[in-house]
PDB file of N, CA and C in Angstrom:
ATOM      1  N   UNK A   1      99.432  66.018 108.827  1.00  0.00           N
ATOM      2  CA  UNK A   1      99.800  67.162 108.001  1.00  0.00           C
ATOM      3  C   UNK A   1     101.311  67.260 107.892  1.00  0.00           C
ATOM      4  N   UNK A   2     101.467  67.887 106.726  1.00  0.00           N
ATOM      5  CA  UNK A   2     103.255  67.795 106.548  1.00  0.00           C
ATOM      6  C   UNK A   2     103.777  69.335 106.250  1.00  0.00           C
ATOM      7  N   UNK A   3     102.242  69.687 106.477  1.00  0.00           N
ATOM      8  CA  UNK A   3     102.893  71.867 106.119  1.00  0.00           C
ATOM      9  C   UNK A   3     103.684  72.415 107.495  1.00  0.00           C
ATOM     10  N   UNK A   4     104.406  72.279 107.569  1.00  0.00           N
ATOM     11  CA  UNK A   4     105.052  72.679 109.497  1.00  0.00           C
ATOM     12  C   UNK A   4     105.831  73.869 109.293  1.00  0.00           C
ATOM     13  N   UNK A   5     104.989  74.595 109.307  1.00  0.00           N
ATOM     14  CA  UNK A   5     104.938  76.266 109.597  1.00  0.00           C
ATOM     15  C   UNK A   5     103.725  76.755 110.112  1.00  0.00           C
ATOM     16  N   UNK A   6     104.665  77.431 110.734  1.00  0.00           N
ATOM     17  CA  UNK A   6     103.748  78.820 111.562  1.00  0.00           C
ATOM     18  C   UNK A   6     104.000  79.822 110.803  1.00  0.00           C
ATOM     19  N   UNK A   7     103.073  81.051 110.238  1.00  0.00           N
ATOM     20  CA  UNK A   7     103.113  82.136 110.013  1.00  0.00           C
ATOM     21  C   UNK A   7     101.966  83.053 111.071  1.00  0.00           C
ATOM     22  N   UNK A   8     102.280  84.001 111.215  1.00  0.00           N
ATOM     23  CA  UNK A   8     101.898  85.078 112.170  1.00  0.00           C
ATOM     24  C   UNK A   8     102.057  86.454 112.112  1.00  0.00           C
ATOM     25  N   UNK A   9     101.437  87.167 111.989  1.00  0.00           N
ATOM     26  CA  UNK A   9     101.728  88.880 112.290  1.00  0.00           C
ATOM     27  C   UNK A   9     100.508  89.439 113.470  1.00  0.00           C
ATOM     28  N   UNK A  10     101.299  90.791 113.505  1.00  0.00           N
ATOM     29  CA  UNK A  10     100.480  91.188 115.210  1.00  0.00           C
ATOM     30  C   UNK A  10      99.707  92.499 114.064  1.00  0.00           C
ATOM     31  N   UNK A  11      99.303  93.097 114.933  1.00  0.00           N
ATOM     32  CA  UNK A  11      98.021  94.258 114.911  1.00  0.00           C
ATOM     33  C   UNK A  11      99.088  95.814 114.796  1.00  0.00           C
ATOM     34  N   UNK A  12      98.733  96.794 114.505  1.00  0.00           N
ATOM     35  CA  UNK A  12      99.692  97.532 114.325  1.00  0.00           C
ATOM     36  C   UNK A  12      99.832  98.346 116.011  1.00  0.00           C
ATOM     37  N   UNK A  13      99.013  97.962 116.846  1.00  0.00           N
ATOM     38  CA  UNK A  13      98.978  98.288 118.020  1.00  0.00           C
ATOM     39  C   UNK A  13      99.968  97.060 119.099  1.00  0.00           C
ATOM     40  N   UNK A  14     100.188  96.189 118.562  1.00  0.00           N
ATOM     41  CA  UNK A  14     100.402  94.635 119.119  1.00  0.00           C
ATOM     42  C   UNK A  14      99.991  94.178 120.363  1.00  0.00           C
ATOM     43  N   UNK A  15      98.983  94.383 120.259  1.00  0.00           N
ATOM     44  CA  UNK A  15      97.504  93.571 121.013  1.00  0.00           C
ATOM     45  C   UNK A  15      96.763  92.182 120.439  1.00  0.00           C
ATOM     46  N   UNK A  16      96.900  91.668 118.864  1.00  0.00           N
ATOM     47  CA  UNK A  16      96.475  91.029 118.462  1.00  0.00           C
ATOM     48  C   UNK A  16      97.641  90.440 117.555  1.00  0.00           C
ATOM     49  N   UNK A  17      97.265  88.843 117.310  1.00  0.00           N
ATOM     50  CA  UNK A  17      98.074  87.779 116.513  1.00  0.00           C
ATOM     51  C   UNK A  17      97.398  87.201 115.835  1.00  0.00           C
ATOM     52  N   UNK A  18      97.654  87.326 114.531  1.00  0.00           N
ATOM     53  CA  UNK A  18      96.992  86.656 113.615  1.00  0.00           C
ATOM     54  C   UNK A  18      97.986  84.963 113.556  1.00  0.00           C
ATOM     55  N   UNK A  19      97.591  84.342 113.238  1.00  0.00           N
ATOM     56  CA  UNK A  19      98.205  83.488 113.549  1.00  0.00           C
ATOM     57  C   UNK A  19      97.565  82.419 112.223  1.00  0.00           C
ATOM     58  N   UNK A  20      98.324  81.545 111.183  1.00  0.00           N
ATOM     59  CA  UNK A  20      98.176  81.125 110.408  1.00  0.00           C
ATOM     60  C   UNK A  20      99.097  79.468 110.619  1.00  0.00           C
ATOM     61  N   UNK A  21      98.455  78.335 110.596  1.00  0.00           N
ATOM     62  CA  UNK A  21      99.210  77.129 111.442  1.00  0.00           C
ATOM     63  C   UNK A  21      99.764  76.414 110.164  1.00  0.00           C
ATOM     64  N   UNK A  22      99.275  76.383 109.329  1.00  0.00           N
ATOM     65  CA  UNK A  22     100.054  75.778 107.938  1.00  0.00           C
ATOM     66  C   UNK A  22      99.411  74.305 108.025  1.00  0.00           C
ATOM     67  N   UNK A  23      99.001  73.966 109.051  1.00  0.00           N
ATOM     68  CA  UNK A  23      98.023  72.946 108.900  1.00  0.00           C
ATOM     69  C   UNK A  23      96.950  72.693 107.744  1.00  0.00           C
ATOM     70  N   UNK A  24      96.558  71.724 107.154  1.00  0.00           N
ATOM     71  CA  UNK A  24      95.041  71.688 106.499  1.00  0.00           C
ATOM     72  C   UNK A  24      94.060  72.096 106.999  1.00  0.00           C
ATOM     73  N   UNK A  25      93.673  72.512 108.200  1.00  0.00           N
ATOM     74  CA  UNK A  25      92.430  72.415 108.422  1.00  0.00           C
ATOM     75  C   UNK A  25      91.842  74.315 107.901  1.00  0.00           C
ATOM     76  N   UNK A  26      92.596  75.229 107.715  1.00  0.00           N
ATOM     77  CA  UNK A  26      92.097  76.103 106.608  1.00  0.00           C
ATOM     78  C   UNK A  26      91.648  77.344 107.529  1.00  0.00           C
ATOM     79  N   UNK A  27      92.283  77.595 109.023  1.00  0.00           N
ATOM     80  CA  UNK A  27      92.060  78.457 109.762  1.00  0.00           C
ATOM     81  C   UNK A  27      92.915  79.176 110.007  1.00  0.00           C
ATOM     82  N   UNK A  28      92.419  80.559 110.613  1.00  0.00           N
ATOM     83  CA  UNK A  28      93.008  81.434 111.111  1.00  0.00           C
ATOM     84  C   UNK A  28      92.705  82.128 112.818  1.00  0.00           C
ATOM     85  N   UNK A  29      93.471  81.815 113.508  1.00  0.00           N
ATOM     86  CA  UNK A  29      93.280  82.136 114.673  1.00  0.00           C
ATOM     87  C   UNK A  29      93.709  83.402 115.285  1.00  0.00           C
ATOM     88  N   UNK A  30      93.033  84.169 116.108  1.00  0.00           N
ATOM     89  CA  UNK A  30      93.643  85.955 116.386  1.00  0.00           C
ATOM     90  C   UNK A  30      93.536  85.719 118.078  1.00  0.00           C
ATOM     91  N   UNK A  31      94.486  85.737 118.344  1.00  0.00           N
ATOM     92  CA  UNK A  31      95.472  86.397 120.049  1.00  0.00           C
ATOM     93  C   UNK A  31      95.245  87.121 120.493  1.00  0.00           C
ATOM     94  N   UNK A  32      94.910  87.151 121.718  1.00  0.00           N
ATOM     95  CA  UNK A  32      95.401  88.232 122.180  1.00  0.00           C
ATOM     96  C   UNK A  32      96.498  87.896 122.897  1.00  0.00           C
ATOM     97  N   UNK A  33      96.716  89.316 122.645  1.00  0.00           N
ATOM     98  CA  UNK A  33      98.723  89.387 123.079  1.00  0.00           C
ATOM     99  C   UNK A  33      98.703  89.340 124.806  1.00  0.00           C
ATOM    100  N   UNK A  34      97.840  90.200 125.117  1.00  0.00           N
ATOM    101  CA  UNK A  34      98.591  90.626 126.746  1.00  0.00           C
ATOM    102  C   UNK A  34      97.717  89.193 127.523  1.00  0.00           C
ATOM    103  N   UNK A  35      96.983  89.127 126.822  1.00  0.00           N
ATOM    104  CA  UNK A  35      96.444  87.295 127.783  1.00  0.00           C
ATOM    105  C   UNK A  35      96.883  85.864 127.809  1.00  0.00           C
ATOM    106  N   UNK A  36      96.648  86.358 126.027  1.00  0.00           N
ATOM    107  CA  UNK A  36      97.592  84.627 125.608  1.00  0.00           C
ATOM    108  C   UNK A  36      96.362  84.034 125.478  1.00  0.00           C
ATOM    109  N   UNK A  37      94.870  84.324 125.213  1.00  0.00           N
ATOM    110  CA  UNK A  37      93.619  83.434 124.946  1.00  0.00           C
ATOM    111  C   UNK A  37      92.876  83.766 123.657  1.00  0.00           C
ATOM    112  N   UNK A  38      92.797  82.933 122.761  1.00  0.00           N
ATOM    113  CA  UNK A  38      92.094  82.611 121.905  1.00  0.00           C
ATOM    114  C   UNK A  38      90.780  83.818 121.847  1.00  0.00           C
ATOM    115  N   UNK A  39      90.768  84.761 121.126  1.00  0.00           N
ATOM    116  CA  UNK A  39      89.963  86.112 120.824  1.00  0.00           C
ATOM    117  C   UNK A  39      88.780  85.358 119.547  1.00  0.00           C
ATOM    118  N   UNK A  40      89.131  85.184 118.826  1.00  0.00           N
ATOM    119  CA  UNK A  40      88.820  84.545 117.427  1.00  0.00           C
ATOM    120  C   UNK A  40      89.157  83.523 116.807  1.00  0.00           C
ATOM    121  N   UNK A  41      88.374  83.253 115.659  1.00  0.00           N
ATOM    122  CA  UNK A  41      89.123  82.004 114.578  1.00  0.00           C
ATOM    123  C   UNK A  41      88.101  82.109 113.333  1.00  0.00           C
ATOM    124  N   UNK A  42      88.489  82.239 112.291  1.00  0.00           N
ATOM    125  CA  UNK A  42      88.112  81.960 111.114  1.00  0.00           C
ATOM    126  C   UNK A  42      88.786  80.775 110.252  1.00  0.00           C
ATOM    127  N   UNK A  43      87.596  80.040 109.328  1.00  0.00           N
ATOM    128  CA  UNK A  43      88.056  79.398 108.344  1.00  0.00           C
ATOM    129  C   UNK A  43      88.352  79.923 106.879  1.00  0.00           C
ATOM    130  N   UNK A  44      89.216  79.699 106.413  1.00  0.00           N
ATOM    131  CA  UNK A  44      89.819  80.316 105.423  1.00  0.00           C
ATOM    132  C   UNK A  44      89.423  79.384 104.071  1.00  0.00           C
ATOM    133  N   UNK A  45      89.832  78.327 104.362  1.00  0.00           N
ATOM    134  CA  UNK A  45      89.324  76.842 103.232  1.00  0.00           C
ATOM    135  C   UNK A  45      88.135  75.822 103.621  1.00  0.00           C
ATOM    136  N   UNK A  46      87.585  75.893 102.966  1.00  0.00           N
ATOM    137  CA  UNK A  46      86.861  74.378 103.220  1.00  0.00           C
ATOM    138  C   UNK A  46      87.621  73.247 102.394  1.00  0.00           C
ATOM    139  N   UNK A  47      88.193  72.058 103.135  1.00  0.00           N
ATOM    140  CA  UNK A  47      88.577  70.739 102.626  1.00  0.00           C
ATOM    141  C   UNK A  47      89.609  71.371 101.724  1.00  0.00           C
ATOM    142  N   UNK A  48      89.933  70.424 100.537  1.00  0.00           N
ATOM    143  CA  UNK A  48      90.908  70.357  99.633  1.00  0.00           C
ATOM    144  C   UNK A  48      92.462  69.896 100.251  1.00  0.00           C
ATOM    145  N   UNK A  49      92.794  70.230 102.020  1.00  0.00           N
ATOM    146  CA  UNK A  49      93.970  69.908 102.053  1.00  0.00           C
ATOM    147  C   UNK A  49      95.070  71.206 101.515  1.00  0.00           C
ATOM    148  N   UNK A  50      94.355  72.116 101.461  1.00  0.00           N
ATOM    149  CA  UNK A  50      95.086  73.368 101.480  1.00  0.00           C
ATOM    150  C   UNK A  50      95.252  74.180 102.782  1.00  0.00           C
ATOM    151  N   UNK A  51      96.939  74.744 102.724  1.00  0.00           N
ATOM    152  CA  UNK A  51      96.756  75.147 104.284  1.00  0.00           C
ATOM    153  C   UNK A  51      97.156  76.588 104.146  1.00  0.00           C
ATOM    154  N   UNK A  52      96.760  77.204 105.662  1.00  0.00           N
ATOM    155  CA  UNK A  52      97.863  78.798 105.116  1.00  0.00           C
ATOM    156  C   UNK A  52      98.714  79.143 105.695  1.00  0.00           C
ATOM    157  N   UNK A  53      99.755  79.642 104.553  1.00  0.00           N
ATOM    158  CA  UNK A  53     101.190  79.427 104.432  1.00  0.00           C
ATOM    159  C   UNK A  53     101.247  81.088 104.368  1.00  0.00           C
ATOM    160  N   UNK A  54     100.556  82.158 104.938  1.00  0.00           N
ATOM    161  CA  UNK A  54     100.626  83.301 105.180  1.00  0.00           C
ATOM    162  C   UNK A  54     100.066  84.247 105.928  1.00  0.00           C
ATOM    163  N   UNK A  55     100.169  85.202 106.957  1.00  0.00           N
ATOM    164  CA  UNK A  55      99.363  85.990 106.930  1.00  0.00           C
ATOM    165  C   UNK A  55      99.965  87.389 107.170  1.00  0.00           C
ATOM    166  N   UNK A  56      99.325  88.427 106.831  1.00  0.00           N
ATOM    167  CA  UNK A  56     100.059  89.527 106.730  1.00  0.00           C
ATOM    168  C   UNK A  56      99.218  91.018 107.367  1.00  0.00           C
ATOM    169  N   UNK A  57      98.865  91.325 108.372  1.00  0.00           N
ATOM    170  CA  UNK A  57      98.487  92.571 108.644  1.00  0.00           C
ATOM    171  C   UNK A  57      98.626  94.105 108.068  1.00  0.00           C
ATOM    172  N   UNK A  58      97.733  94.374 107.715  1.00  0.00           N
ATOM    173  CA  UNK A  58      97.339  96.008 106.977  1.00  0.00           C
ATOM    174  C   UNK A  58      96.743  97.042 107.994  1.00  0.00           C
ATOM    175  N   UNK A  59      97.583  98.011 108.284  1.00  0.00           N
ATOM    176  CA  UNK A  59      96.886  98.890 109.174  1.00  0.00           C
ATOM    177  C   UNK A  59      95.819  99.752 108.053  1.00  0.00           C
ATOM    178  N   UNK A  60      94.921 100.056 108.885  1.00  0.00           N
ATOM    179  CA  UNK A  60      93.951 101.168 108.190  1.00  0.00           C
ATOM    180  C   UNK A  60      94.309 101.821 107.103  1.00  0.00           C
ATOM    181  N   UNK A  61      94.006 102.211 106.068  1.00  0.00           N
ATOM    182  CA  UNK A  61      94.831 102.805 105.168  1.00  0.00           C
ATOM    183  C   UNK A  61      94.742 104.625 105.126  1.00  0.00           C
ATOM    184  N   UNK A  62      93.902 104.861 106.011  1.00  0.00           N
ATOM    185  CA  UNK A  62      93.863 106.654 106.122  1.00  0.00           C
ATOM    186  C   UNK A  62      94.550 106.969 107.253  1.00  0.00           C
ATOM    187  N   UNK A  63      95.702 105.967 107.787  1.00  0.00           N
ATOM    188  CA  UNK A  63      96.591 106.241 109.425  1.00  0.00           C
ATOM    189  C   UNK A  63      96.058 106.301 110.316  1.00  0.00           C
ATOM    190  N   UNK A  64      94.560 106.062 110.497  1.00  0.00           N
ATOM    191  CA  UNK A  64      94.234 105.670 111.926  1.00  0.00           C
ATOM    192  C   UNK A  64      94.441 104.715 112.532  1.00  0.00           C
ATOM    193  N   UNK A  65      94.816 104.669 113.805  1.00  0.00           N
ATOM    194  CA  UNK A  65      95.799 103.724 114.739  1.00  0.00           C
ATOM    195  C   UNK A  65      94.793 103.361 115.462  1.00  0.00           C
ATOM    196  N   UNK A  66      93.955 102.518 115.103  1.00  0.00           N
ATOM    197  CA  UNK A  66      92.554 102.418 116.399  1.00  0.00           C
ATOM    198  C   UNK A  66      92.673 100.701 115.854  1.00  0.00           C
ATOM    199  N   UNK A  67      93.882  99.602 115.276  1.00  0.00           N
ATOM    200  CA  UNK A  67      93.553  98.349 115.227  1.00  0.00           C
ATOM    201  C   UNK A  67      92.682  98.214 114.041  1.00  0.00           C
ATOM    202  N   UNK A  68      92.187  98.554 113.609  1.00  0.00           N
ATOM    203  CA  UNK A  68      91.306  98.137 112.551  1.00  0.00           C
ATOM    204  C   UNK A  68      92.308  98.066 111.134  1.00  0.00           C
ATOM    205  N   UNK A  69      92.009  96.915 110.071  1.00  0.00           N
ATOM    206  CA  UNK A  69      92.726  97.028 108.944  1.00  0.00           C
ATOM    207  C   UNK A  69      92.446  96.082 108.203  1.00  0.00           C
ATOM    208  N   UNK A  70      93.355  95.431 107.484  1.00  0.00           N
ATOM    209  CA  UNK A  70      93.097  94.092 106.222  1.00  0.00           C
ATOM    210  C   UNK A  70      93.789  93.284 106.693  1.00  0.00           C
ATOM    211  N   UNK A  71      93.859  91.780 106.803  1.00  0.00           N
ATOM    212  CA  UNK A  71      94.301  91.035 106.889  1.00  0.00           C
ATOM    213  C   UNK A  71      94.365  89.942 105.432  1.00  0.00           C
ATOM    214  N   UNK A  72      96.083  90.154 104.735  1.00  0.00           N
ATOM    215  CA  UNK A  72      96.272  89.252 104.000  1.00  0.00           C
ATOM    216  C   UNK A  72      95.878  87.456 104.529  1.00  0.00           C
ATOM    217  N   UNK A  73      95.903  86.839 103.748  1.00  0.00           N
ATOM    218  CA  UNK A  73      96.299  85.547 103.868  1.00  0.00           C
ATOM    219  C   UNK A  73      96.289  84.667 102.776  1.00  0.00           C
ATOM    220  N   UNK A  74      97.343  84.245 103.016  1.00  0.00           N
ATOM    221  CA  UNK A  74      97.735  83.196 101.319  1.00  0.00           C
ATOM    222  C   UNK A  74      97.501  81.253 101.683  1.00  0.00           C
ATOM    223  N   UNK A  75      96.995  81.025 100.651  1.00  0.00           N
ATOM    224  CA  UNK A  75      96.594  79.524 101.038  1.00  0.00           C
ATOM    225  C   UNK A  75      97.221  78.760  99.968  1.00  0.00           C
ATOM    226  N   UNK A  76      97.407  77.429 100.206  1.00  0.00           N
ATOM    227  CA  UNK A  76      97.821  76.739  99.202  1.00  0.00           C
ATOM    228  C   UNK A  76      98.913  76.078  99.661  1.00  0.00           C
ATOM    229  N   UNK A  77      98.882  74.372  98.708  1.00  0.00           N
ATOM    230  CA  UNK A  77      99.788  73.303  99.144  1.00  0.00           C
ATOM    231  C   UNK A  77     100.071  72.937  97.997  1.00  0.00           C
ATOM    232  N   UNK A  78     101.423  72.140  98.003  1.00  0.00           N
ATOM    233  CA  UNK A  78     101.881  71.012  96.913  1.00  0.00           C
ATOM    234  C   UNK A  78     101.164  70.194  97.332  1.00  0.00           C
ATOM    235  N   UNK A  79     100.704  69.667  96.214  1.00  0.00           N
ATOM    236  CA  UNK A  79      99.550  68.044  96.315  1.00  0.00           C
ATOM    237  C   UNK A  79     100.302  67.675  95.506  1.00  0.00           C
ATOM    238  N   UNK A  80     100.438  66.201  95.027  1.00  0.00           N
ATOM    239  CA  UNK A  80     101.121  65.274  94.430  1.00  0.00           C
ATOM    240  C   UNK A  80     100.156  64.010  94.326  1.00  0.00           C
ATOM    241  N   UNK A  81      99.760  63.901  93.159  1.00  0.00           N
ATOM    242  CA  UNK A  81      98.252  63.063  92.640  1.00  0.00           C
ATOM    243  C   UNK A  81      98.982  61.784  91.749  1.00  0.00           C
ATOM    244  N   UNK A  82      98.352  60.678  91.814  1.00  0.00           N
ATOM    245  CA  UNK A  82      98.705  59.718  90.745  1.00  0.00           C
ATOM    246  C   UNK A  82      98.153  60.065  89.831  1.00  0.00           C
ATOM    247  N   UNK A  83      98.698  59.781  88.679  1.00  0.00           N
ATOM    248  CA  UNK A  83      98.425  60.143  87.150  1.00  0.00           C
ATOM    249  C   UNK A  83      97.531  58.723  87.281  1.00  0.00           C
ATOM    250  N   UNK A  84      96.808  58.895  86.301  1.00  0.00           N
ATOM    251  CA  UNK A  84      95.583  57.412  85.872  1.00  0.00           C
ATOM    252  C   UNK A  84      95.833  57.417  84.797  1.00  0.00           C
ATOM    253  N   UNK A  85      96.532  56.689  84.093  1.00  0.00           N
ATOM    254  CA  UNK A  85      96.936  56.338  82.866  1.00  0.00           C
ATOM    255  C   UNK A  85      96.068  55.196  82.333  1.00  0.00           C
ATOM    256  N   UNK A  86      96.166  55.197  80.871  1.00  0.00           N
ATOM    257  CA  UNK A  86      95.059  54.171  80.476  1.00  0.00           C
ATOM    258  C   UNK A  86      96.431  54.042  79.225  1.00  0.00           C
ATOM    259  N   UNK A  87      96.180  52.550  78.477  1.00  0.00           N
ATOM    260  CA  UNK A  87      96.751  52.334  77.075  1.00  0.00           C
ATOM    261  C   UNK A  87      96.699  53.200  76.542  1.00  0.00           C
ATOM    262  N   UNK A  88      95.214  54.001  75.961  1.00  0.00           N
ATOM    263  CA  UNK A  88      94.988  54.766  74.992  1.00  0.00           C
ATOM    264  C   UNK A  88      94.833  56.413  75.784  1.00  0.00           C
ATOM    265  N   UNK A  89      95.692  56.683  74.713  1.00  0.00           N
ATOM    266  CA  UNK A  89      96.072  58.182  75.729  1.00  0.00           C
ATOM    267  C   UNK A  89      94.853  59.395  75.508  1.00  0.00           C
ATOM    268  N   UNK A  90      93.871  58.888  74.629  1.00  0.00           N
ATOM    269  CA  UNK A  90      92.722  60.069  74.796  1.00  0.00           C
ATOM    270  C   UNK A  90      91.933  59.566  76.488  1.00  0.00           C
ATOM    271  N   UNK A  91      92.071  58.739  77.230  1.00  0.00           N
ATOM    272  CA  UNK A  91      91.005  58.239  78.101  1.00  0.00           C
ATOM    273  C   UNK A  91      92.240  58.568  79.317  1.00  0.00           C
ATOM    274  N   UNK A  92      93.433  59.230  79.248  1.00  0.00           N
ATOM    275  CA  UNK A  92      93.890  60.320  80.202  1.00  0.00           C
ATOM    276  C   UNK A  92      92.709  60.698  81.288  1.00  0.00           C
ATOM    277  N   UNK A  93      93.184  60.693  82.406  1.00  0.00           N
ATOM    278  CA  UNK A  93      92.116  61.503  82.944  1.00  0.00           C
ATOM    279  C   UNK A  93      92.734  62.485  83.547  1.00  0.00           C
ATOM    280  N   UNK A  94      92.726  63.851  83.566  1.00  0.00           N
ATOM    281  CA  UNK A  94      93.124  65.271  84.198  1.00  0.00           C
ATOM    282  C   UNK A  94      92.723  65.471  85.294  1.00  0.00           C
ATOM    283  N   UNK A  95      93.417  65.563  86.203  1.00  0.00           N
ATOM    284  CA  UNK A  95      93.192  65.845  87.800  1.00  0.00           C
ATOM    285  C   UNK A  95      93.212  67.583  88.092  1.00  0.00           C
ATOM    286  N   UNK A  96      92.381  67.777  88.374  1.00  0.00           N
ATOM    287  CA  UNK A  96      92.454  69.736  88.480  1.00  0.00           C
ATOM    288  C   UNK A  96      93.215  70.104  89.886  1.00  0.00           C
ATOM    289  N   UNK A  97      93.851  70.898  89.885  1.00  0.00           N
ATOM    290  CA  UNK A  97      95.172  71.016  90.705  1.00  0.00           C
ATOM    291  C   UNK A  97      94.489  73.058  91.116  1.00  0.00           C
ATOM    292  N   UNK A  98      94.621  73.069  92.386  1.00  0.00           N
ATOM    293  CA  UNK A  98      94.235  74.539  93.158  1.00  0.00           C
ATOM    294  C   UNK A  98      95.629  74.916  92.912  1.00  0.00           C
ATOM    295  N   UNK A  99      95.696  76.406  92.005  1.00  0.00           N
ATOM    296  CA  UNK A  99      97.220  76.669  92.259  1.00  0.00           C
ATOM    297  C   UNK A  99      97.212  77.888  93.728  1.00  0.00           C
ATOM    298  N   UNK A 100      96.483  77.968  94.380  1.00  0.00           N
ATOM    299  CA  UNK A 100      96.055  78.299  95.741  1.00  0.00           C
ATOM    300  C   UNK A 100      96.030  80.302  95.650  1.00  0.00           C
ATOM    301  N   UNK A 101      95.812  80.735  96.339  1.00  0.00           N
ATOM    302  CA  UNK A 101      94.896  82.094  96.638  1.00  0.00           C
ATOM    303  C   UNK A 101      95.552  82.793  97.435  1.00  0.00           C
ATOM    304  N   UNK A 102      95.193  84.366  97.353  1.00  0.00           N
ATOM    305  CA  UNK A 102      95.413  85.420  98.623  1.00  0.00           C
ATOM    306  C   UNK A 102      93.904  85.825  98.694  1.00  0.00           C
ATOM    307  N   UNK A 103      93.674  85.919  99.702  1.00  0.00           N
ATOM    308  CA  UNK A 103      92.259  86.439 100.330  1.00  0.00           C
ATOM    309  C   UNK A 103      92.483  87.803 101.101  1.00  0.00           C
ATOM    310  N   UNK A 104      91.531  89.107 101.259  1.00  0.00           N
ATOM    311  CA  UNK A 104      91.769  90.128 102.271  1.00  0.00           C
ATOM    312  C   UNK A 104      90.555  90.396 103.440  1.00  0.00           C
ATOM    313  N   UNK A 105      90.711  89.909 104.456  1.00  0.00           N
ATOM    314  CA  UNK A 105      89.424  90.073 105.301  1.00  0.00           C
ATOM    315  C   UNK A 105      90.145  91.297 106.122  1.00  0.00           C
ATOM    316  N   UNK A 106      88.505  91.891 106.353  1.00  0.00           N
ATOM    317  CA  UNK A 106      88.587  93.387 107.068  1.00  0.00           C
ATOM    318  C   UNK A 106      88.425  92.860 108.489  1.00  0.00           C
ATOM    319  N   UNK A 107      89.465  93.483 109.215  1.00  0.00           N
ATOM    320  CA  UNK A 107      89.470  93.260 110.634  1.00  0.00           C
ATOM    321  C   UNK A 107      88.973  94.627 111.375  1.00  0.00           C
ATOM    322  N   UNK A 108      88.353  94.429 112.111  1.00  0.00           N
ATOM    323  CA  UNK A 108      87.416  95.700 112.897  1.00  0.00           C
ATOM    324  C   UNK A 108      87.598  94.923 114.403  1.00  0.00           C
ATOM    325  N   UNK A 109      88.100  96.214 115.024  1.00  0.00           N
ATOM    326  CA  UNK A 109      88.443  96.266 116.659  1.00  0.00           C
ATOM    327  C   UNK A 109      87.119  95.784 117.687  1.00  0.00           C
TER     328      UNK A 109
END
């Protein structure tokens, strides 16, 4: 993989890390803070070679402070494809290109 970033945000309590590796493999992993052990993990992508290059924590939106909220996360890579060229330019072939996503999963304590 050549995405080498970490993105990360905590919980509005900061007990929890969302944690986003920029890797391909299309996951999201959640911390805990005061242990340091692996709580969770979700997949975000299947395949394509898209990684995520975000994540962003939402506290509750009516101000309750009990951890619960939205979790942004943005996916998506530069890919760089060979063109397949032919003599005759109707037999082009078009490669479909992911211009990549924000997703919002509900996080519950």
């Amino acid at each position: 993989d050549t995405n080498q970033r970490l993105e990360f945000d905590l919980d509005t309590n900061g007990n929890r890390m969302f944690v986003g590796s920029g890797s391909s493999e299309g996951m999201v992993k959640v911390y805990d803070v005061n242990t340091g052990k692996l709580d969770d993990e979700f997949k975000v992508v299947d395949g394509g070679g898209d990684a995520v290059n975000g994540v962003s924590f939402i506290p509750h939106p009516f101000g309750k402070n009990d951890g619960d909220g939205l979790l942004a996360v943005a996916v998506g890579s530069r890919h760089f494809y060979e063109e397949h060229l032919s003599d005759n330019e109707s037999e082009r072939e078009d490669v479909p290109r992911n211009p990549g996503f924000l997703q919002l999963y509900e996080i519950k304590r």
